[in-house]
Amino acid sequence: MLIPLLALIGIVASAFGFTAWKAKAIEAEFPNTGELIDVGGFRMNSLHVPRPPSADLPAVVFIHGASGNLRDQEIAFGKALEGRAEMLFVDRPGHGYSERGGSENDFPDGQADAIARLMEKRGIQSAIIAGHSFGGAIAASFALFHPEKTAGLLLLAPATHPWPGSIDWYYKLTARPVLGRLFSHLLALPAGLALMETATRSVFYPNPRPETYLDDGAPALVLRPRNFRSNAIDVANLNAYVTRISQRYGEIVAPTVIITGDTDAIVAEEIHSRGLARDIKGSELVWIRHLGHKPDYVATDVALAAIEKLAGFPRDLQAAAHLAEARIAPQVQEAPLEMDLSIEKT
């Protein structure tokens, strides 16, 4: 019995050691590009682009989705809006280089409150709030609880409404107090590294993933144990949260644009995006054929037109969507989805 026990101890120690070493290596490869600021008991990380002299748009705050970090949205929009707006790209609590904070940050409203405090620290009185995927739930909660800070609301492939079924097994496991910590320190990182190429291509499906996305977007940061567990807790709590809060979306008064694709393999656009268009009075739904879960990258031009419209410029978003469809269609992948990453499991 002693030899198998020693072997097991050796395997566990090796796994812990590899994870600790590789997490440090990931941080060295993708160092922090933002600034940590105390927002009341914990520090949030963000990249702030001050308002340029040539700005013709209000400030824009970008909220990334699950498994992401501020680089994901900064790569998509930073250059496109350069010289036109003050921008704030945030690492959500427990993601990227932000600290997690208290248990209130296990839910979208707590994270929205933290972002509101961060805006105050950065001197931003109000802004267009842009949320992608899971960030859409936070953006909607932000508009609901901080209307005075919400100049407009842009929701990109959002996850905002209750869905039938559950979530993937590894979210449930990682969210558990003891087993979750063990899993995130032993298996999550090596398994995630092995699957990263396929997983990121599946997030963009059926659209091609940018060749430099693994370097530019730094998705490997989520594989670090604390990030991985924070992400799992977020997802594990989402359905119950939106079941409760979506009943109040009718109270949102900010001008709102929802951009979604008809081929989203991550969230059910017919539940979330159509639900928002139904619930938020005066909102505009922009439905783009051949588009998957990443309108921020694949239909950036439509998102920019939406920001302009929220800022008061006359923009025909439906016409912009048709132009995007014609551009996207020739690049659609006909091969089947490589990996099912949908958060909505039956």
CSV table of N, CA, C and O in Angstrom, one decimal, residues 187-280:
chain,number,residue,atom,x,y,z
A,187,LEU,N,-5.7,19.9,-12.5
A,187,LEU,CA,-6.1,19.4,-13.8
A,187,LEU,C,-6.5,20.5,-14.8
A,187,LEU,O,-6.3,20.4,-16.0
A,188,ALA,N,-7.0,21.6,-14.3
A,188,ALA,CA,-7.6,22.6,-15.2
A,188,ALA,C,-6.6,23.2,-16.1
A,188,ALA,O,-6.9,23.3,-17.4
A,189,LEU,N,-5.4,23.6,-15.6
A,189,LEU,CA,-4.5,24.3,-16.5
A,189,LEU,C,-3.9,23.4,-17.5
A,189,LEU,O,-3.9,23.7,-18.7
A,190,PRO,N,-3.4,22.2,-17.2
A,190,PRO,CA,-2.8,21.3,-18.3
A,190,PRO,C,-3.9,20.9,-19.3
A,190,PRO,O,-3.7,20.9,-20.5
A,191,ALA,N,-5.1,20.6,-18.8
A,191,ALA,CA,-6.2,20.3,-19.8
A,191,ALA,C,-6.6,21.5,-20.6
A,191,ALA,O,-6.8,21.4,-21.9
A,192,GLY,N,-6.6,22.7,-20.0
A,192,GLY,CA,-7.0,23.9,-20.8
A,192,GLY,C,-5.9,24.2,-21.8
A,192,GLY,O,-6.3,24.6,-23.0
A,193,LEU,N,-4.7,24.0,-21.5
A,193,LEU,CA,-3.6,24.3,-22.5
A,193,LEU,C,-3.8,23.4,-23.7
A,193,LEU,O,-3.6,23.8,-24.9
A,194,ALA,N,-4.1,22.1,-23.4
A,194,ALA,CA,-4.2,21.1,-24.5
A,194,ALA,C,-5.4,21.4,-25.4
A,194,ALA,O,-5.4,21.1,-26.6
A,195,LEU,N,-6.5,22.1,-24.8
A,195,LEU,CA,-7.7,22.4,-25.6
A,195,LEU,C,-7.8,23.8,-26.1
A,195,LEU,O,-8.8,24.1,-26.8
A,196,MET,N,-6.8,24.7,-25.8
A,196,MET,CA,-6.9,26.1,-26.1
A,196,MET,C,-7.2,26.4,-27.5
A,196,MET,O,-8.0,27.2,-27.9
A,197,GLU,N,-6.4,25.7,-28.4
A,197,GLU,CA,-6.5,26.0,-29.8
A,197,GLU,C,-7.9,25.7,-30.3
A,197,GLU,O,-8.6,26.5,-31.0
A,198,THR,N,-8.4,24.5,-30.0
A,198,THR,CA,-9.7,24.1,-30.4
A,198,THR,C,-10.8,24.9,-29.8
A,198,THR,O,-11.8,25.3,-30.4
A,199,ALA,N,-10.7,25.2,-28.5
A,199,ALA,CA,-11.7,25.9,-27.8
A,199,ALA,C,-11.9,27.3,-28.3
A,199,ALA,O,-13.0,27.8,-28.6
A,200,THR,N,-10.8,28.0,-28.6
A,200,THR,CA,-10.9,29.4,-29.1
A,200,THR,C,-11.5,29.4,-30.5
A,200,THR,O,-12.2,30.3,-30.9
A,201,ARG,N,-11.1,28.5,-31.3
A,201,ARG,CA,-11.7,28.4,-32.7
A,201,ARG,C,-13.2,28.2,-32.6
A,201,ARG,O,-14.0,28.7,-33.3
A,202,SER,N,-13.6,27.4,-31.6
A,202,SER,CA,-15.0,27.1,-31.4
A,202,SER,C,-15.8,28.3,-30.9
A,202,SER,O,-17.0,28.4,-31.2
A,203,VAL,N,-15.2,29.2,-30.1
A,203,VAL,CA,-15.8,30.4,-29.7
A,203,VAL,C,-16.2,31.3,-30.9
A,203,VAL,O,-17.3,31.9,-30.9
A,204,PHE,N,-15.3,31.3,-31.8
A,204,PHE,CA,-15.6,32.2,-33.0
A,204,PHE,C,-16.5,31.5,-34.1
A,204,PHE,O,-17.0,32.2,-34.9
A,205,TYR,N,-16.6,30.2,-34.0
A,205,TYR,CA,-17.4,29.4,-35.0
A,205,TYR,C,-18.8,30.1,-35.3
A,205,TYR,O,-19.4,30.5,-34.3
A,206,PRO,N,-19.2,30.1,-36.5
A,206,PRO,CA,-18.6,29.6,-37.8
A,206,PRO,C,-17.6,30.5,-38.5
A,206,PRO,O,-17.3,30.3,-39.6
A,207,ASN,N,-17.3,31.6,-37.8
A,207,ASN,CA,-16.3,32.6,-38.4
A,207,ASN,C,-14.9,32.2,-38.0
A,207,ASN,O,-14.7,31.6,-37.0
A,208,PRO,N,-13.9,32.5,-38.9
A,208,PRO,CA,-12.6,32.2,-38.6
A,208,PRO,C,-12.0,33.0,-37.4
A,208,PRO,O,-12.3,34.2,-37.3
A,209,ARG,N,-11.3,32.4,-36.5
A,209,ARG,CA,-10.6,33.1,-35.4
A,209,ARG,C,-9.4,33.8,-36.0
A,209,ARG,O,-8.6,33.2,-36.8
A,210,PRO,N,-9.2,35.0,-35.6
A,210,PRO,CA,-7.9,35.7,-36.0
A,210,PRO,C,-6.7,34.9,-35.6
A,210,PRO,O,-6.6,34.3,-34.5
A,211,GLU,N,-5.8,34.9,-36.5
A,211,GLU,CA,-4.6,34.0,-36.3
A,211,GLU,C,-3.8,34.4,-35.1
A,211,GLU,O,-3.1,33.6,-34.4
A,212,THR,N,-3.8,35.7,-34.7
A,212,THR,CA,-3.0,36.2,-33.6
A,212,THR,C,-3.8,36.3,-32.3
A,212,THR,O,-3.3,36.8,-31.3
A,213,TYR,N,-5.0,35.7,-32.3
A,213,TYR,CA,-5.9,35.9,-31.1
A,213,TYR,C,-5.3,35.3,-29.8
A,213,TYR,O,-5.4,35.9,-28.7
A,214,LEU,N,-4.6,34.1,-29.9
A,214,LEU,CA,-4.0,33.5,-28.7
A,214,LEU,C,-3.0,34.4,-28.1
A,214,LEU,O,-2.8,34.4,-26.8
A,215,ASP,N,-2.3,35.2,-28.9
A,215,ASP,CA,-1.3,36.1,-28.4
A,215,ASP,C,-1.9,37.5,-28.0
A,215,ASP,O,-1.7,38.0,-26.9
A,216,ASP,N,-2.8,38.0,-28.8
A,216,ASP,CA,-3.4,39.3,-28.6
A,216,ASP,C,-4.4,39.3,-27.5
A,216,ASP,O,-4.4,40.2,-26.6
A,217,GLY,N,-5.3,38.3,-27.4
A,217,GLY,CA,-6.4,38.3,-26.4
A,217,GLY,C,-6.0,37.6,-25.1
A,217,GLY,O,-6.7,37.7,-24.1
A,218,ALA,N,-4.8,36.9,-25.1
A,218,ALA,CA,-4.3,36.3,-23.9
A,218,ALA,C,-5.4,35.5,-23.2
A,218,ALA,O,-5.5,35.6,-21.9
A,219,PRO,N,-6.1,34.6,-23.9
A,219,PRO,CA,-7.1,33.8,-23.2
A,219,PRO,C,-6.5,32.8,-22.2
A,219,PRO,O,-7.2,32.3,-21.3
A,220,ALA,N,-5.2,32.5,-22.3
A,220,ALA,CA,-4.6,31.6,-21.3
A,220,ALA,C,-4.6,32.1,-19.9
A,220,ALA,O,-4.4,31.3,-19.0
A,221,LEU,N,-4.8,33.4,-19.7
A,221,LEU,CA,-4.8,33.9,-18.3
A,221,LEU,C,-5.9,33.3,-17.5
A,221,LEU,O,-5.7,33.2,-16.3
A,222,VAL,N,-7.0,32.8,-18.1
A,222,VAL,CA,-8.1,32.3,-17.3
A,222,VAL,C,-7.7,30.9,-16.8
A,222,VAL,O,-8.4,30.4,-15.8
A,223,LEU,N,-6.7,30.3,-17.2
A,223,LEU,CA,-6.3,29.0,-16.8
A,223,LEU,C,-5.6,29.0,-15.4
A,223,LEU,O,-5.4,27.9,-14.8
A,224,ARG,N,-5.1,30.1,-15.0
A,224,ARG,CA,-4.5,30.3,-13.7
A,224,ARG,C,-5.6,29.9,-12.6
A,224,ARG,O,-6.8,30.3,-12.8
A,225,PRO,N,-5.3,29.2,-11.6
A,225,PRO,CA,-6.3,28.6,-10.7
A,225,PRO,C,-7.3,29.6,-10.1
A,225,PRO,O,-8.5,29.3,-10.2
A,226,ARG,N,-6.9,30.7,-9.6
A,226,ARG,CA,-7.9,31.7,-9.1
A,226,ARG,C,-8.8,32.2,-10.1
A,226,ARG,O,-10.0,32.3,-9.9
A,227,ASN,N,-8.3,32.5,-11.3
A,227,ASN,CA,-9.1,33.0,-12.4
A,227,ASN,C,-10.1,31.9,-12.8
A,227,ASN,O,-11.3,32.2,-13.1
A,228,PHE,N,-9.6,30.7,-12.9
A,228,PHE,CA,-10.4,29.6,-13.4
A,228,PHE,C,-11.6,29.4,-12.5
A,228,PHE,O,-12.7,29.2,-12.9
A,229,ARG,N,-11.3,29.5,-11.2
A,229,ARG,CA,-12.4,29.3,-10.2
A,229,ARG,C,-13.4,30.4,-10.2
A,229,ARG,O,-14.6,30.2,-10.1
A,230,SER,N,-12.9,31.7,-10.3
A,230,SER,CA,-13.8,32.8,-10.3
A,230,SER,C,-14.7,32.7,-11.5
A,230,SER,O,-15.9,33.0,-11.4
A,231,ASN,N,-14.1,32.3,-12.7
A,231,ASN,CA,-14.9,32.2,-13.9
A,231,ASN,C,-16.0,31.1,-13.7
A,231,ASN,O,-17.2,31.3,-14.1
A,232,ALA,N,-15.7,30.0,-13.1
A,232,ALA,CA,-16.7,29.0,-12.9
A,232,ALA,C,-17.8,29.4,-11.9
A,232,ALA,O,-19.0,29.1,-12.2
A,233,ILE,N,-17.4,30.1,-10.9
A,233,ILE,CA,-18.5,30.6,-10.0
A,233,ILE,C,-19.4,31.6,-10.7
A,233,ILE,O,-20.6,31.5,-10.5
A,234,ASP,N,-18.8,32.5,-11.5
A,234,ASP,CA,-19.6,33.4,-12.3
A,234,ASP,C,-20.7,32.6,-13.1
A,234,ASP,O,-21.9,32.9,-13.0
A,235,VAL,N,-20.2,31.6,-13.8
A,235,VAL,CA,-21.1,30.9,-14.7
A,235,VAL,C,-22.1,30.1,-13.9
A,235,VAL,O,-23.3,30.0,-14.3
A,236,ALA,N,-21.7,29.5,-12.8
A,236,ALA,CA,-22.6,28.6,-12.0
A,236,ALA,C,-23.7,29.4,-11.4
A,236,ALA,O,-24.8,28.9,-11.2
A,237,ASN,N,-23.5,30.7,-11.2
A,237,ASN,CA,-24.5,31.5,-10.5
A,237,ASN,C,-25.4,32.3,-11.5
A,237,ASN,O,-26.4,32.9,-11.1
A,238,LEU,N,-25.0,32.2,-12.8
A,238,LEU,CA,-25.7,33.1,-13.8
A,238,LEU,C,-27.2,32.8,-14.0
A,238,LEU,O,-28.0,33.7,-14.0
A,239,ASN,N,-27.5,31.6,-14.2
A,239,ASN,CA,-28.9,31.3,-14.5
A,239,ASN,C,-29.9,31.7,-13.4
A,239,ASN,O,-30.9,32.3,-13.7
A,240,ALA,N,-29.5,31.4,-12.2
A,240,ALA,CA,-30.4,31.8,-11.1
A,240,ALA,C,-30.5,33.3,-11.0
A,240,ALA,O,-31.6,33.9,-10.7
A,241,TYR,N,-29.4,34.0,-11.2
A,241,TYR,CA,-29.3,35.4,-11.1
A,241,TYR,C,-30.2,36.0,-12.2
A,241,TYR,O,-31.1,36.9,-11.9
A,242,VAL,N,-30.1,35.6,-13.5
A,242,VAL,CA,-30.8,36.3,-14.5
A,242,VAL,C,-32.3,35.9,-14.5
A,242,VAL,O,-33.2,36.6,-15.0
A,243,THR,N,-32.6,34.7,-13.9
A,243,THR,CA,-34.0,34.3,-13.7
A,243,THR,C,-34.7,35.4,-12.8
A,243,THR,O,-35.9,35.7,-13.1
A,244,ARG,N,-34.0,35.9,-11.8
A,244,ARG,CA,-34.5,36.9,-10.9
A,244,ARG,C,-34.5,38.3,-11.5
A,244,ARG,O,-35.5,39.0,-11.5
A,245,ILE,N,-33.3,38.7,-12.1
A,245,ILE,CA,-33.1,40.1,-12.5
A,245,ILE,C,-33.8,40.4,-13.8
A,245,ILE,O,-34.1,41.6,-14.0
A,246,SER,N,-33.9,39.5,-14.7
A,246,SER,CA,-34.4,39.8,-16.0
A,246,SER,C,-35.8,40.3,-16.0
A,246,SER,O,-36.3,41.0,-16.9
A,247,GLN,N,-36.6,40.0,-14.9
A,247,GLN,CA,-37.9,40.5,-14.7
A,247,GLN,C,-37.9,42.0,-14.6
A,247,GLN,O,-39.0,42.7,-14.7
A,248,ARG,N,-36.8,42.6,-14.3
A,248,ARG,CA,-36.7,44.1,-14.1
A,248,ARG,C,-36.1,44.8,-15.3
A,248,ARG,O,-35.9,46.0,-15.2
A,249,TYR,N,-35.7,44.1,-16.4
A,249,TYR,CA,-35.1,44.8,-17.5
A,249,TYR,C,-36.0,45.9,-18.1
A,249,TYR,O,-35.5,46.8,-18.7
A,250,GLY,N,-37.3,45.8,-17.9
A,250,GLY,CA,-38.2,46.8,-18.4
A,250,GLY,C,-38.0,48.2,-17.7
A,250,GLY,O,-38.5,49.2,-18.2
A,251,GLU,N,-37.2,48.2,-16.6
A,251,GLU,CA,-36.9,49.4,-15.9
A,251,GLU,C,-35.7,50.2,-16.6
A,251,GLU,O,-35.5,51.3,-16.2
A,252,ILE,N,-35.0,49.5,-17.5
A,252,ILE,CA,-33.9,50.1,-18.1
A,252,ILE,C,-34.3,51.2,-19.0
A,252,ILE,O,-35.2,51.0,-19.9
A,253,VAL,N,-33.8,52.4,-18.9
A,253,VAL,CA,-34.2,53.6,-19.7
A,253,VAL,C,-33.1,54.0,-20.6
A,253,VAL,O,-33.4,54.9,-21.5
A,254,ALA,N,-31.9,53.5,-20.6
A,254,ALA,CA,-30.8,53.9,-21.4
A,254,ALA,C,-31.1,53.5,-22.9
A,254,ALA,O,-31.6,52.4,-23.1
A,255,PRO,N,-30.7,54.3,-23.8
A,255,PRO,CA,-30.7,53.9,-25.2
A,255,PRO,C,-29.9,52.6,-25.4
A,255,PRO,O,-28.8,52.5,-24.9
A,256,THR,N,-30.5,51.6,-26.1
A,256,THR,CA,-29.9,50.3,-26.1
A,256,THR,C,-29.9,49.7,-27.5
A,256,THR,O,-30.9,49.7,-28.2
A,257,VAL,N,-28.7,49.1,-27.8
A,257,VAL,CA,-28.6,48.3,-29.1
A,257,VAL,C,-28.1,46.9,-28.7
A,257,VAL,O,-27.1,46.8,-27.9
A,258,ILE,N,-28.7,45.9,-29.3
A,258,ILE,CA,-28.3,44.5,-29.1
A,258,ILE,C,-27.8,44.0,-30.4
A,258,ILE,O,-28.5,44.1,-31.4
A,259,ILE,N,-26.6,43.5,-30.5
A,259,ILE,CA,-26.0,42.9,-31.7
A,259,ILE,C,-25.8,41.4,-31.5
A,259,ILE,O,-25.1,41.0,-30.6
A,260,THR,N,-26.4,40.6,-32.4
A,260,THR,CA,-26.2,39.2,-32.2
A,260,THR,C,-26.2,38.5,-33.6
A,260,THR,O,-26.6,39.0,-34.6
A,261,GLY,N,-25.6,37.3,-33.6
A,261,GLY,CA,-25.6,36.5,-34.8
A,261,GLY,C,-26.6,35.4,-34.7
A,261,GLY,O,-27.0,35.0,-33.7
A,262,ASP,N,-26.9,34.8,-35.9
A,262,ASP,CA,-27.9,33.7,-35.9
A,262,ASP,C,-27.3,32.4,-35.8
A,262,ASP,O,-27.9,31.3,-35.9
A,263,THR,N,-25.9,32.3,-35.6
A,263,THR,CA,-25.2,31.1,-35.6
A,263,THR,C,-24.3,31.0,-34.3
A,263,THR,O,-23.2,30.5,-34.4
A,264,ASP,N,-24.8,31.5,-33.2
A,264,ASP,CA,-24.0,31.6,-32.0
A,264,ASP,C,-24.0,30.2,-31.3
A,264,ASP,O,-25.0,29.7,-31.0
A,265,ALA,N,-22.8,29.7,-31.2
A,265,ALA,CA,-22.7,28.3,-30.6
A,265,ALA,C,-22.4,28.4,-29.1
A,265,ALA,O,-22.3,27.3,-28.5
A,266,ILE,N,-22.4,29.5,-28.5
A,266,ILE,CA,-22.1,29.7,-27.1
A,266,ILE,C,-23.4,30.0,-26.3
A,266,ILE,O,-23.6,29.4,-25.2
A,267,VAL,N,-24.2,31.0,-26.7
A,267,VAL,CA,-25.4,31.3,-26.0
A,267,VAL,C,-26.6,31.3,-27.1
A,267,VAL,O,-26.3,31.5,-28.3
A,268,ALA,N,-27.8,31.0,-26.6
A,268,ALA,CA,-28.9,30.9,-27.5
A,268,ALA,C,-29.4,32.3,-27.8
A,268,ALA,O,-30.1,33.0,-26.9
A,269,GLU,N,-29.1,32.8,-28.9
A,269,GLU,CA,-29.5,34.2,-29.3
A,269,GLU,C,-31.0,34.4,-29.3
A,269,GLU,O,-31.5,35.5,-28.9
A,270,GLU,N,-31.8,33.4,-29.6
A,270,GLU,CA,-33.2,33.5,-29.6
A,270,GLU,C,-33.8,33.7,-28.2
A,270,GLU,O,-34.9,34.2,-28.0
A,271,ILE,N,-33.1,33.3,-27.1
A,271,ILE,CA,-33.5,33.5,-25.8
A,271,ILE,C,-33.0,34.8,-25.2
A,271,ILE,O,-33.8,35.6,-24.7
A,272,HIS,N,-31.7,35.1,-25.4
A,272,HIS,CA,-31.1,36.3,-24.7
A,272,HIS,C,-31.4,37.6,-25.5
A,272,HIS,O,-31.9,38.5,-25.0
A,273,SER,N,-30.9,37.6,-26.7
A,273,SER,CA,-31.0,38.8,-27.5
A,273,SER,C,-32.4,39.2,-27.8
A,273,SER,O,-32.8,40.4,-27.7
A,274,ARG,N,-33.2,38.2,-28.2
A,274,ARG,CA,-34.7,38.5,-28.5
A,274,ARG,C,-35.4,38.9,-27.2
A,274,ARG,O,-36.3,39.7,-27.1
A,275,GLY,N,-34.9,38.3,-26.1
A,275,GLY,CA,-35.5,38.6,-24.8
A,275,GLY,C,-35.2,40.0,-24.4
A,275,GLY,O,-36.1,40.7,-23.9
A,276,LEU,N,-34.0,40.5,-24.6
A,276,LEU,CA,-33.7,41.9,-24.3
A,276,LEU,C,-34.5,42.8,-25.2
A,276,LEU,O,-35.0,43.9,-24.7
A,277,ALA,N,-34.6,42.5,-26.5
A,277,ALA,CA,-35.3,43.4,-27.4
A,277,ALA,C,-36.8,43.5,-27.0
A,277,ALA,O,-37.4,44.5,-27.1
A,278,ARG,N,-37.3,42.4,-26.4
A,278,ARG,CA,-38.7,42.4,-25.9
A,278,ARG,C,-38.8,43.2,-24.6
A,278,ARG,O,-39.8,43.9,-24.4
A,279,ASP,N,-37.8,43.1,-23.7
A,279,ASP,CA,-37.9,43.6,-22.4
A,279,ASP,C,-37.5,45.1,-22.3
A,279,ASP,O,-38.1,45.8,-21.4
A,280,ILE,N,-36.6,45.5,-23.1
A,280,ILE,CA,-36.1,46.9,-22.9
A,280,ILE,C,-36.8,47.8,-24.0
A,280,ILE,O,-36.6,47.7,-25.2
